[in-house]
Amino acid sequence: MSFDVISIIGLGYIGLPTAAAFAARRKTVIGVDVSKRAVDTINKGEIHIVEPELDMLVHAAVTQGYLRATQTPEPADAFMIAVPTPFRDENKPDLSYIEAASRSIAPVLKKGDIVVLESTSPVGTTEKMAAWLAECRPDLTFPQQLGEDSDIRVAHCPERVLPGHVIRELVENDRVIGGMTRRCGEMARELYQTFVQGECVLTDARTAEMCKLSENAFRDVNIAFANELSIICDGLDINVWELIRLSNRHPRVSILQPGPGVGGHCIAVDPWFIVDSAPEQARLIRTARIVNDDKPRYVLDRVERAATRFKEPVIACLGLAFKANIDDLRESPALDIAHQLSERFVDQVVVVEPNIRSLPEVLAGKVRLCDLNSALANADIVVILVDHAQFKRVDPVRLQAKVVIDTRGLLSHG
Ligand code: SAJ
């Protein structure tokens, strides 16, 4: 089998690094994206997202002629769909991007091609994708659930990389590959082995879909446990971070860290796909989502209670990103808390976020973005929302005369 030309549909946080990884192995890669801005940026050898080392890789791939971006799909030997799967109202998964991407590549498919779904998806989506493709191309055969070989092979291979470490994890992580038939899985494995050094483990498409959702739900449930413990400990006057440190000395206990809530576009989203598929059974998974989504409100209550001690307190929010040492503000509980505080305490909130140069739209004109020193000099209340490296270096003496609400346990880590 040879994959001379590989097409990646969706050039975002997963699609673009994957395109660059294939191009680095001297494969011809055609990147497809609906956004003209993304396509133009990539064709200039630049990138439109933030991910360490990606700029260098894309620049090399484009200048050496291995990577080219376009808005219209072209023929290739392998197609990988890496478009978003957000959720709509009432936490229902929205598969419209996958459907549109599938229908857009259908006209250029030819016998022998493989289509791999990379997007995190509810169970059954790979089968739906095969059905959409089949509907557009009655002249070709597609795999049925337990069917035999077909003209077009279809598989699911969810990405599992950690934002900020994508380039390394893309190569080193093991991959779970769910083929719609054994042959589909084997072909997908050969495709991934072009650049993946981790093990590529074969299963069926439904198990692969559920595997990715389970990984993120596992983490969500465990963070919810830590968040619930933190609220219980506040009421019982126990330092939750010391408690967790001590509990984790047990050889079979490994409690995660509480925080201001769960952010990002994966862990706070994916468990809902399981709840949507099994609403009656997924009781723990649903409750974990609710516990984590409620945590920002709990933090706000604490700040409001602390503020009653002052006439017009200056409130410094340390951090806006959804986790430490990144600039990604999407679905960030820290941003949500800063925003709500800015509405409640007009002209009293200052924000420190060393990883951004200008405020996001929701905060523009409402809070002041300032450096750590001036924030600490003026604040009455300091709310630590993200455990950025810069904040870890603050001398605790500077916080002594202030009310500190430390949602990340920054001051409690020895
Ligand atoms: N968080 C806590 N306490 C913890 C750990 C994390 O409050 O102990 C919070 C973080 O602050 C953040 C959120 O959870 O707000 C998510 O952060 P994360 O670092 O756990 O995960 P993501 O969203 O950056 O990436 C996850 C990863 N999944 C797992 O670790 C199981 C990654 O491997 C996936 O590829 C990614 O989701 C994805 O795309 O699904």
mmCIF file with all atom_site columns, C-alpha atoms and ligand atoms in Angstrom, residues 120 159-163 169 212 215-216 219 223 256-259 261-264 266-267 270 322-323 333 408, ligand 1:
data_model
loop_
_atom_site.group_PDB
_atom_site.id
_atom_site.type_symbol
_atom_site.label_atom_id
_atom_site.label_alt_id
_atom_site.label_comp_id
_atom_site.label_asym_id
_atom_site.label_entity_id
_atom_site.label_seq_id
_atom_site.pdbx_PDB_ins_code
_atom_site.Cartn_x
_atom_site.Cartn_y
_atom_site.Cartn_z
_atom_site.occupancy
_atom_site.B_iso_or_equiv
_atom_site.pdbx_formal_charge
_atom_site.auth_seq_id
_atom_site.auth_comp_id
_atom_site.auth_asym_id
_atom_site.auth_atom_id
_atom_site.pdbx_PDB_model_num
ATOM   1  C CA  . THR A 1 120 ? -13.709 13.250 18.729 1.00 0.00 ? 120 THR A CA  1
ATOM   2  C CA  . GLU A 1 159 ? -6.371  12.195 18.471 1.00 0.00 ? 159 GLU A CA  1
ATOM   3  C CA  . ARG A 1 160 ? -5.162  12.192 22.090 1.00 0.00 ? 160 ARG A CA  1
ATOM   4  C CA  . VAL A 1 161 ? -2.561  14.944 22.177 1.00 0.00 ? 161 VAL A CA  1
ATOM   5  C CA  . LEU A 1 162 ? -2.195  17.489 24.952 1.00 0.00 ? 162 LEU A CA  1
ATOM   6  C CA  . PRO A 1 163 ? -2.359  21.122 23.798 1.00 0.00 ? 163 PRO A CA  1
ATOM   7  C CA  . GLU A 1 169 ? 2.690   13.586 21.591 1.00 0.00 ? 169 GLU A CA  1
ATOM   8  C CA  . LYS A 1 212 ? -11.599 8.626  23.410 1.00 0.00 ? 212 LYS A CA  1
ATOM   9  C CA  . GLU A 1 215 ? -10.461 8.910  28.544 1.00 0.00 ? 215 GLU A CA  1
ATOM   10 C CA  . ASN A 1 216 ? -11.716 12.465 28.862 1.00 0.00 ? 216 ASN A CA  1
ATOM   11 C CA  . ARG A 1 219 ? -10.349 12.805 33.833 1.00 0.00 ? 219 ARG A CA  1
ATOM   12 C CA  . ILE A 1 223 ? -11.302 16.403 38.651 1.00 0.00 ? 223 ILE A CA  1
ATOM   13 C CA  . LEU A 1 256 ? -6.177  15.042 40.792 1.00 0.00 ? 256 LEU A CA  1
ATOM   14 C CA  . GLN A 1 257 ? -6.045  18.760 41.616 1.00 0.00 ? 257 GLN A CA  1
ATOM   15 C CA  . PRO A 1 258 ? -8.997  21.040 42.351 1.00 0.00 ? 258 PRO A CA  1
ATOM   16 C CA  . GLY A 1 259 ? -9.241  24.277 40.394 1.00 0.00 ? 259 GLY A CA  1
ATOM   17 C CA  . GLY A 1 261 ? -13.530 24.667 37.083 1.00 0.00 ? 261 GLY A CA  1
ATOM   18 C CA  . VAL A 1 262 ? -12.691 22.637 33.992 1.00 0.00 ? 262 VAL A CA  1
ATOM   19 C CA  . GLY A 1 263 ? -11.898 24.426 30.758 1.00 0.00 ? 263 GLY A CA  1
ATOM   20 C CA  . GLY A 1 264 ? -10.660 23.670 27.270 1.00 0.00 ? 264 GLY A CA  1
ATOM   21 C CA  . CYS A 1 266 ? -12.261 18.513 25.221 1.00 0.00 ? 266 CYS A CA  1
ATOM   22 C CA  . ILE A 1 267 ? -12.743 17.481 28.833 1.00 0.00 ? 267 ILE A CA  1
ATOM   23 C CA  . ASP A 1 270 ? -16.684 15.001 25.500 1.00 0.00 ? 270 ASP A CA  1
ATOM   24 C CA  . PHE A 1 322 ? -7.851  27.493 30.806 1.00 0.00 ? 322 PHE A CA  1
ATOM   25 C CA  . LYS A 1 323 ? -4.707  25.937 32.271 1.00 0.00 ? 323 LYS A CA  1
ATOM   26 C CA  . PRO A 1 333 ? -13.325 29.092 33.851 1.00 0.00 ? 333 PRO A CA  1
ATOM   27 C CA  . ARG A 1 408 ? -5.117  26.335 42.362 1.00 0.00 ? 408 ARG A CA  1
HETATM 28 N N1  . SAJ B 2 .   ? -7.629  20.396 35.490 1.00 0.00 ? 1   SAJ B N1  1
HETATM 29 C C1  . SAJ B 2 .   ? -7.906  20.500 36.846 1.00 0.00 ? 1   SAJ B C1  1
HETATM 30 N N2  . SAJ B 2 .   ? -7.307  19.615 37.703 1.00 0.00 ? 1   SAJ B N2  1
HETATM 31 C C2  . SAJ B 2 .   ? -6.425  18.681 37.268 1.00 0.00 ? 1   SAJ B C2  1
HETATM 32 C C3  . SAJ B 2 .   ? -6.134  18.583 35.880 1.00 0.00 ? 1   SAJ B C3  1
HETATM 33 C C4  . SAJ B 2 .   ? -6.753  19.456 35.011 1.00 0.00 ? 1   SAJ B C4  1
HETATM 34 O O1  . SAJ B 2 .   ? -8.692  21.339 37.294 1.00 0.00 ? 1   SAJ B O1  1
HETATM 35 O O2  . SAJ B 2 .   ? -5.903  17.937 38.118 1.00 0.00 ? 1   SAJ B O2  1
HETATM 36 C C5  . SAJ B 2 .   ? -8.292  21.327 34.545 1.00 0.00 ? 1   SAJ B C5  1
HETATM 37 C C6  . SAJ B 2 .   ? -7.321  22.208 33.782 1.00 0.00 ? 1   SAJ B C6  1
HETATM 38 O O3  . SAJ B 2 .   ? -6.964  23.338 34.524 1.00 0.00 ? 1   SAJ B O3  1
HETATM 39 C C7  . SAJ B 2 .   ? -8.138  22.543 32.551 1.00 0.00 ? 1   SAJ B C7  1
HETATM 40 C C8  . SAJ B 2 .   ? -8.946  21.266 32.307 1.00 0.00 ? 1   SAJ B C8  1
HETATM 41 O O4  . SAJ B 2 .   ? -8.909  20.547 33.525 1.00 0.00 ? 1   SAJ B O4  1
HETATM 42 O O5  . SAJ B 2 .   ? -9.025  23.612 32.808 1.00 0.00 ? 1   SAJ B O5  1
HETATM 43 C C9  . SAJ B 2 .   ? -8.428  20.377 31.181 1.00 0.00 ? 1   SAJ B C9  1
HETATM 44 O O6  . SAJ B 2 .   ? -7.011  20.316 31.188 1.00 0.00 ? 1   SAJ B O6  1
HETATM 45 P P1  . SAJ B 2 .   ? -6.171  18.992 30.869 1.00 0.00 ? 1   SAJ B P1  1
HETATM 46 O O7  . SAJ B 2 .   ? -4.735  19.365 30.901 1.00 0.00 ? 1   SAJ B O7  1
HETATM 47 O O8  . SAJ B 2 .   ? -6.576  17.905 31.796 1.00 0.00 ? 1   SAJ B O8  1
HETATM 48 O O9  . SAJ B 2 .   ? -6.645  18.531 29.438 1.00 0.00 ? 1   SAJ B O9  1
HETATM 49 P P2  . SAJ B 2 .   ? -6.778  19.220 27.962 1.00 0.00 ? 1   SAJ B P2  1
HETATM 50 O O10 . SAJ B 2 .   ? -8.206  19.638 27.764 1.00 0.00 ? 1   SAJ B O10 1
HETATM 51 O O11 . SAJ B 2 .   ? -5.720  20.230 27.710 1.00 0.00 ? 1   SAJ B O11 1
HETATM 52 O O12 . SAJ B 2 .   ? -6.464  17.930 27.039 1.00 0.00 ? 1   SAJ B O12 1
HETATM 53 C C10 . SAJ B 2 .   ? -7.228  16.735 27.184 1.00 0.00 ? 1   SAJ B C10 1
HETATM 54 C C11 . SAJ B 2 .   ? -6.262  15.550 27.295 1.00 0.00 ? 1   SAJ B C11 1
HETATM 55 N N3  . SAJ B 2 .   ? -6.996  14.372 27.771 1.00 0.00 ? 1   SAJ B N3  1
HETATM 56 C C12 . SAJ B 2 .   ? -6.584  13.669 28.835 1.00 0.00 ? 1   SAJ B C12 1
HETATM 57 O O13 . SAJ B 2 .   ? -5.623  13.966 29.508 1.00 0.00 ? 1   SAJ B O13 1
HETATM 58 C C13 . SAJ B 2 .   ? -7.397  12.443 29.172 1.00 0.00 ? 1   SAJ B C13 1
HETATM 59 C C14 . SAJ B 2 .   ? -5.620  15.271 25.951 1.00 0.00 ? 1   SAJ B C14 1
HETATM 60 O O14 . SAJ B 2 .   ? -4.841  14.097 25.995 1.00 0.00 ? 1   SAJ B O14 1
HETATM 61 C C15 . SAJ B 2 .   ? -6.700  15.123 24.856 1.00 0.00 ? 1   SAJ B C15 1
HETATM 62 O O15 . SAJ B 2 .   ? -6.120  14.937 23.590 1.00 0.00 ? 1   SAJ B O15 1
HETATM 63 C C16 . SAJ B 2 .   ? -7.496  16.402 24.828 1.00 0.00 ? 1   SAJ B C16 1
HETATM 64 O O16 . SAJ B 2 .   ? -8.120  16.569 26.105 1.00 0.00 ? 1   SAJ B O16 1
HETATM 65 C C17 . SAJ B 2 .   ? -8.541  16.282 23.719 1.00 0.00 ? 1   SAJ B C17 1
HETATM 66 O O17 . SAJ B 2 .   ? -8.320  16.850 22.637 1.00 0.00 ? 1   SAJ B O17 1
HETATM 67 O O18 . SAJ B 2 .   ? -9.524  15.564 23.898 1.00 0.00 ? 1   SAJ B O18 1
#
